[in-house]
Amino acid sequence: MHVFGLIGNPVGHSLSPPMHEAAYDDLGLEGRYVTFEPDPNELQTAIEGANALGVRGLNVTIPFKRDVLELVEPDDLASRIGAVNTIDFSGAAPTGHNTDAVGAIRALRDHDVALEGARAVVVGAGGAGRAIAFGLADAGATVDIANRTESTARELAESVSGATGHGLDALGDLLSDADVLINATSVGMESDESPVPADALHGELAVMDAVYRPLETRLLRDAKAVGATTVDGGWMLLYQGVEALEIWTGEDAPVTAMNEALRRCLSVDFTP
């Protein structure tokens, strides 16, 4: 029996267990995906214990993504982002990866969004925004970061090749020439609001919202109204899990089975 799992605090809301266990069933892999909530002061002990017990892989969520960086051997992307959300225990030492970045890129490409040479605007400079900005730059896009606190956007932009940082008041100008827009904030999760003025959107955009509850946010409704391509947050959630599974198993993930399990969970009525 292979054991995989998720560490964070809290983790009771996670949709990862049904998504991953659907993959194990499809692959014929005897595995279980378990959630763990270690005491923040015992994180190192938790990682060492998982390794000693033969846990095959762990996902990492809030508040541990940055702290785990010091406890594993991060790959280049995770090092540059400064956060780990996937740990692989198959080697001599635990290795750290960040599949949030890859998940965003795979979600966009799944919807035929071209990134090489594109101009992309990322709203938000927190953990998700940081990962997405690095992923976009690595995929060949020019990245503009807009954030409520402009200095935070500028600080992130200094770390991302060719990126620029701005306040939210610059969104109108930035989007007029943009090909891709990604909301990496939580705006729209608990209220019917959008971080982007509707009149700044246009039909040549591809718009992805990292918020996955609700699946159709105010931003995506506004984007659809002007004829933009839309990508809901479930796709990024799916593909970060797909990427983690492929790291752990070395096999192609059963994307359809994982997506169906995830969409069943996300179909539960949700009212912000």
CSV table of C-alpha atoms in Angstrom, one decimal, residues 1-2 4 19-32 56 245 249 251-254 257-258:
chain,number,residue,atom,x,y,z
A,1,MET,CA,0.0,0.0,0.0
A,2,HIS,CA,1.5,3.3,-1.1
A,4,PHE,CA,0.6,9.8,-0.2
A,19,MET,CA,-9.0,13.6,-6.9
A,20,HIS,CA,-5.9,11.6,-6.2
A,21,GLU,CA,-7.6,8.4,-5.1
A,22,ALA,CA,-9.6,8.4,-8.4
A,23,ALA,CA,-6.2,8.4,-10.1
A,24,TYR,CA,-5.0,5.4,-8.0
A,25,ASP,CA,-8.1,3.5,-8.9
A,26,ASP,CA,-7.7,4.2,-12.6
A,27,LEU,CA,-4.0,3.3,-12.5
A,28,GLY,CA,-4.6,0.1,-10.5
A,29,LEU,CA,-2.3,1.5,-7.8
A,30,GLU,CA,-2.9,0.4,-4.2
A,31,GLY,CA,-2.7,3.8,-2.6
A,32,ARG,CA,-4.3,6.1,-0.1
A,56,ARG,CA,5.8,8.2,-1.0
A,245,LEU,CA,1.1,12.5,-9.2
A,249,THR,CA,4.7,7.7,-9.8
A,251,GLU,CA,3.4,7.6,-14.9
A,252,ASP,CA,1.1,9.7,-17.0
A,253,ALA,CA,-1.7,10.8,-14.8
A,254,PRO,CA,-5.3,9.8,-15.7
A,257,ALA,CA,-10.6,10.4,-14.0
A,258,MET,CA,-9.0,13.0,-11.8
